[in-house]
Amino acid sequence: MDCQAKHEYYEFMKLRLPNNAPTLLLRCGLAIIFLYAAISSFVNPDDWAGYLPKLLTDRVDTDMLLKGFSVYELALAAWLLSGVYVRYAALLCAATLTGIIVSNFSLFAITFRDIALVFAALALASLKE
């Protein structure tokens, strides 16, 4: 591809993608993660109960704790999708995902992917609103 063709392609893509595309893509990507986890934990609670911290499950009924956390995840996803105070929603996402990683460190072979999601949330928080 010659220089002129690259320039034309770039100009075409600028017309196609709005200026807020990175923010929108990060918001949607993070929201989907929380939506999936929340809905899946309502449908298959046994698959998710093992990820709850033992410190909490010793004090609170596992089913109630899982449902409460699922409602929290749904609210967080809705907040991200709303586009209101995105920086704060993104920071809360990063904190939530960090908490999941830390409280499930023995399952790091599974939760290590959440590290990338923490950085995606921090990237979202750092973008201009």
PDB file of C-alpha atoms in Angstrom:
ATOM      1  CA  MET A   1       0.000   0.000   0.000  1.00  0.00           C
ATOM      2  CA  ASP A   2       1.571   3.278  -1.043  1.00  0.00           C
ATOM      3  CA  CYS A   3       1.631   6.417   1.072  1.00  0.00           C
ATOM      4  CA  GLN A   4      -1.327   8.027  -0.709  1.00  0.00           C
ATOM      5  CA  ALA A   5      -3.471   4.929  -0.279  1.00  0.00           C
ATOM      6  CA  LYS A   6      -2.634   4.783   3.429  1.00  0.00           C
ATOM      7  CA  HIS A   7      -3.572   8.420   3.817  1.00  0.00           C
ATOM      8  CA  GLU A   8      -6.900   7.888   2.021  1.00  0.00           C
ATOM      9  CA  TYR A   9      -7.647   4.836   4.158  1.00  0.00           C
ATOM     10  CA  TYR A  10      -6.857   6.789   7.314  1.00  0.00           C
ATOM     11  CA  GLU A  11      -9.130   9.638   6.231  1.00  0.00           C
ATOM     12  CA  PHE A  12     -11.900   7.136   5.422  1.00  0.00           C
ATOM     13  CA  MET A  13     -11.591   5.537   8.868  1.00  0.00           C
ATOM     14  CA  LYS A  14     -11.677   8.943  10.553  1.00  0.00           C
ATOM     15  CA  LEU A  15     -15.045   9.492   8.905  1.00  0.00           C
ATOM     16  CA  ARG A  16     -16.276   6.077  10.042  1.00  0.00           C
ATOM     17  CA  LEU A  17     -15.115   6.117  13.650  1.00  0.00           C
ATOM     18  CA  PRO A  18     -16.337   8.833  15.993  1.00  0.00           C
ATOM     19  CA  ASN A  19     -13.800  10.605  18.204  1.00  0.00           C
ATOM     20  CA  ASN A  20     -15.175   8.806  21.231  1.00  0.00           C
ATOM     21  CA  ALA A  21     -14.672   5.331  19.712  1.00  0.00           C
ATOM     22  CA  PRO A  22     -11.957   4.239  22.201  1.00  0.00           C
ATOM     23  CA  THR A  23     -14.109   5.255  25.148  1.00  0.00           C
ATOM     24  CA  LEU A  24     -17.187   3.599  23.689  1.00  0.00           C
ATOM     25  CA  LEU A  25     -15.332   0.381  22.888  1.00  0.00           C
ATOM     26  CA  LEU A  26     -13.771   0.145  26.348  1.00  0.00           C
ATOM     27  CA  ARG A  27     -17.096   0.923  28.051  1.00  0.00           C
ATOM     28  CA  CYS A  28     -18.919  -1.731  26.035  1.00  0.00           C
ATOM     29  CA  GLY A  29     -16.172  -4.319  26.475  1.00  0.00           C
ATOM     30  CA  LEU A  30     -16.047  -3.911  30.240  1.00  0.00           C
ATOM     31  CA  ALA A  31     -19.837  -3.823  30.521  1.00  0.00           C
ATOM     32  CA  ILE A  32     -20.128  -7.107  28.605  1.00  0.00           C
ATOM     33  CA  ILE A  33     -17.757  -8.780  31.051  1.00  0.00           C
ATOM     34  CA  PHE A  34     -19.821  -7.739  34.043  1.00  0.00           C
ATOM     35  CA  LEU A  35     -23.119  -8.540  32.305  1.00  0.00           C
ATOM     36  CA  TYR A  36     -21.946 -12.026  31.382  1.00  0.00           C
ATOM     37  CA  ALA A  37     -20.667 -12.782  34.875  1.00  0.00           C
ATOM     38  CA  ALA A  38     -23.854 -11.517  36.521  1.00  0.00           C
ATOM     39  CA  ILE A  39     -26.256 -13.330  34.217  1.00  0.00           C
ATOM     40  CA  SER A  40     -24.229 -16.524  34.281  1.00  0.00           C
ATOM     41  CA  SER A  41     -24.106 -16.516  38.070  1.00  0.00           C
ATOM     42  CA  PHE A  42     -27.900 -16.218  38.195  1.00  0.00           C
ATOM     43  CA  VAL A  43     -28.302 -19.097  35.722  1.00  0.00           C
ATOM     44  CA  ASN A  44     -25.492 -21.345  37.036  1.00  0.00           C
ATOM     45  CA  PRO A  45     -24.722 -20.255  40.607  1.00  0.00           C
ATOM     46  CA  ASP A  46     -22.745 -23.403  41.395  1.00  0.00           C
ATOM     47  CA  ASP A  47     -20.197 -22.458  38.707  1.00  0.00           C
ATOM     48  CA  TRP A  48     -19.501 -19.128  40.421  1.00  0.00           C
ATOM     49  CA  ALA A  49     -19.848 -19.813  44.152  1.00  0.00           C
ATOM     50  CA  GLY A  50     -16.268 -21.088  44.385  1.00  0.00           C
ATOM     51  CA  TYR A  51     -14.905 -17.674  43.390  1.00  0.00           C
ATOM     52  CA  LEU A  52     -16.380 -15.942  46.423  1.00  0.00           C
ATOM     53  CA  PRO A  53     -13.879 -15.235  49.213  1.00  0.00           C
ATOM     54  CA  LYS A  54     -14.060 -17.733  52.074  1.00  0.00           C
ATOM     55  CA  LEU A  55     -13.851 -14.842  54.512  1.00  0.00           C
ATOM     56  CA  LEU A  56     -17.265 -13.681  53.270  1.00  0.00           C
ATOM     57  CA  THR A  57     -18.902 -17.077  52.680  1.00  0.00           C
ATOM     58  CA  ASP A  58     -18.159 -18.019  56.315  1.00  0.00           C
ATOM     59  CA  ARG A  59     -20.241 -15.045  57.472  1.00  0.00           C
ATOM     60  CA  VAL A  60     -22.899 -14.622  54.759  1.00  0.00           C
ATOM     61  CA  ASP A  61     -25.039 -17.198  52.968  1.00  0.00           C
ATOM     62  CA  THR A  62     -23.289 -18.048  49.682  1.00  0.00           C
ATOM     63  CA  ASP A  63     -26.464 -17.790  47.622  1.00  0.00           C
ATOM     64  CA  MET A  64     -27.332 -14.361  49.026  1.00  0.00           C
ATOM     65  CA  LEU A  65     -23.761 -13.143  48.588  1.00  0.00           C
ATOM     66  CA  LEU A  66     -23.628 -14.337  44.988  1.00  0.00           C
ATOM     67  CA  LYS A  67     -26.975 -12.743  44.138  1.00  0.00           C
ATOM     68  CA  GLY A  68     -25.936  -9.492  45.796  1.00  0.00           C
ATOM     69  CA  PHE A  69     -22.659  -9.403  43.893  1.00  0.00           C
ATOM     70  CA  SER A  70     -24.488 -10.206  40.651  1.00  0.00           C
ATOM     71  CA  VAL A  71     -26.828  -7.263  41.192  1.00  0.00           C
ATOM     72  CA  TYR A  72     -23.763  -5.100  41.863  1.00  0.00           C
ATOM     73  CA  GLU A  73     -22.198  -6.303  38.576  1.00  0.00           C
ATOM     74  CA  LEU A  74     -25.417  -5.528  36.679  1.00  0.00           C
ATOM     75  CA  ALA A  75     -25.479  -2.039  38.182  1.00  0.00           C
ATOM     76  CA  LEU A  76     -21.821  -1.509  37.285  1.00  0.00           C
ATOM     77  CA  ALA A  77     -22.465  -2.618  33.693  1.00  0.00           C
ATOM     78  CA  ALA A  78     -25.457  -0.292  33.432  1.00  0.00           C
ATOM     79  CA  TRP A  79     -23.368   2.563  34.804  1.00  0.00           C
ATOM     80  CA  LEU A  80     -20.663   1.936  32.209  1.00  0.00           C
ATOM     81  CA  LEU A  81     -23.210   1.814  29.401  1.00  0.00           C
ATOM     82  CA  SER A  82     -24.917   4.992  30.595  1.00  0.00           C
ATOM     83  CA  GLY A  83     -21.810   7.043  29.882  1.00  0.00           C
ATOM     84  CA  VAL A  84     -22.344   9.120  33.040  1.00  0.00           C
ATOM     85  CA  TYR A  85     -19.288   9.766  35.243  1.00  0.00           C
ATOM     86  CA  VAL A  86     -17.362   7.177  33.238  1.00  0.00           C
ATOM     87  CA  ARG A  87     -14.081   7.851  35.038  1.00  0.00           C
ATOM     88  CA  TYR A  88     -15.590   6.828  38.391  1.00  0.00           C
ATOM     89  CA  ALA A  89     -17.301   3.779  36.910  1.00  0.00           C
ATOM     90  CA  ALA A  90     -14.007   2.714  35.329  1.00  0.00           C
ATOM     91  CA  LEU A  91     -12.112   3.144  38.600  1.00  0.00           C
ATOM     92  CA  LEU A  92     -14.735   1.076  40.409  1.00  0.00           C
ATOM     93  CA  CYS A  93     -14.378  -1.596  37.698  1.00  0.00           C
ATOM     94  CA  ALA A  94     -10.614  -1.619  38.205  1.00  0.00           C
ATOM     95  CA  ALA A  95     -11.027  -1.900  41.970  1.00  0.00           C
ATOM     96  CA  THR A  96     -13.600  -4.696  41.619  1.00  0.00           C
ATOM     97  CA  LEU A  97     -11.433  -6.681  39.235  1.00  0.00           C
ATOM     98  CA  THR A  98      -8.385  -6.165  41.457  1.00  0.00           C
ATOM     99  CA  GLY A  99     -10.404  -7.480  44.388  1.00  0.00           C
ATOM    100  CA  ILE A 100     -11.386 -10.535  42.361  1.00  0.00           C
ATOM    101  CA  ILE A 101      -7.749 -11.206  41.460  1.00  0.00           C
ATOM    102  CA  VAL A 102      -6.489 -10.762  45.023  1.00  0.00           C
ATOM    103  CA  SER A 103      -9.254 -12.793  46.657  1.00  0.00           C
ATOM    104  CA  ASN A 104      -8.768 -15.621  44.157  1.00  0.00           C
ATOM    105  CA  PHE A 105      -4.984 -15.617  43.983  1.00  0.00           C
ATOM    106  CA  SER A 106      -4.944 -19.409  44.367  1.00  0.00           C
ATOM    107  CA  LEU A 107      -6.852 -19.514  41.037  1.00  0.00           C
ATOM    108  CA  PHE A 108      -4.381 -17.238  39.264  1.00  0.00           C
ATOM    109  CA  ALA A 109      -4.244 -19.597  36.266  1.00  0.00           C
ATOM    110  CA  ILE A 110      -7.832 -18.495  35.610  1.00  0.00           C
ATOM    111  CA  THR A 111      -7.912 -14.945  36.948  1.00  0.00           C
ATOM    112  CA  PHE A 112      -4.639 -13.724  35.381  1.00  0.00           C
ATOM    113  CA  ARG A 113      -6.677 -12.478  32.402  1.00  0.00           C
ATOM    114  CA  ASP A 114      -8.387 -10.050  34.721  1.00  0.00           C
ATOM    115  CA  ILE A 115      -5.117  -8.128  34.976  1.00  0.00           C
ATOM    116  CA  ALA A 116      -5.588  -6.984  31.369  1.00  0.00           C
ATOM    117  CA  LEU A 117      -9.151  -5.971  32.227  1.00  0.00           C
ATOM    118  CA  VAL A 118      -7.889  -3.910  35.187  1.00  0.00           C
ATOM    119  CA  PHE A 119      -5.584  -2.046  32.815  1.00  0.00           C
ATOM    120  CA  ALA A 120      -8.420  -1.600  30.292  1.00  0.00           C
ATOM    121  CA  ALA A 121     -10.531  -0.052  33.055  1.00  0.00           C
ATOM    122  CA  LEU A 122      -7.633   2.201  34.072  1.00  0.00           C
ATOM    123  CA  ALA A 123      -7.162   3.203  30.426  1.00  0.00           C
ATOM    124  CA  LEU A 124     -10.843   4.106  30.263  1.00  0.00           C
ATOM    125  CA  ALA A 125     -10.505   6.153  33.450  1.00  0.00           C
ATOM    126  CA  SER A 126      -7.566   8.047  31.968  1.00  0.00           C
ATOM    127  CA  LEU A 127      -9.369   9.076  28.762  1.00  0.00           C
ATOM    128  CA  LYS A 128     -11.006  12.479  28.463  1.00  0.00           C
ATOM    129  CA  GLU A 129     -14.731  12.422  29.028  1.00  0.00           C
TER     130      GLU A 129
END
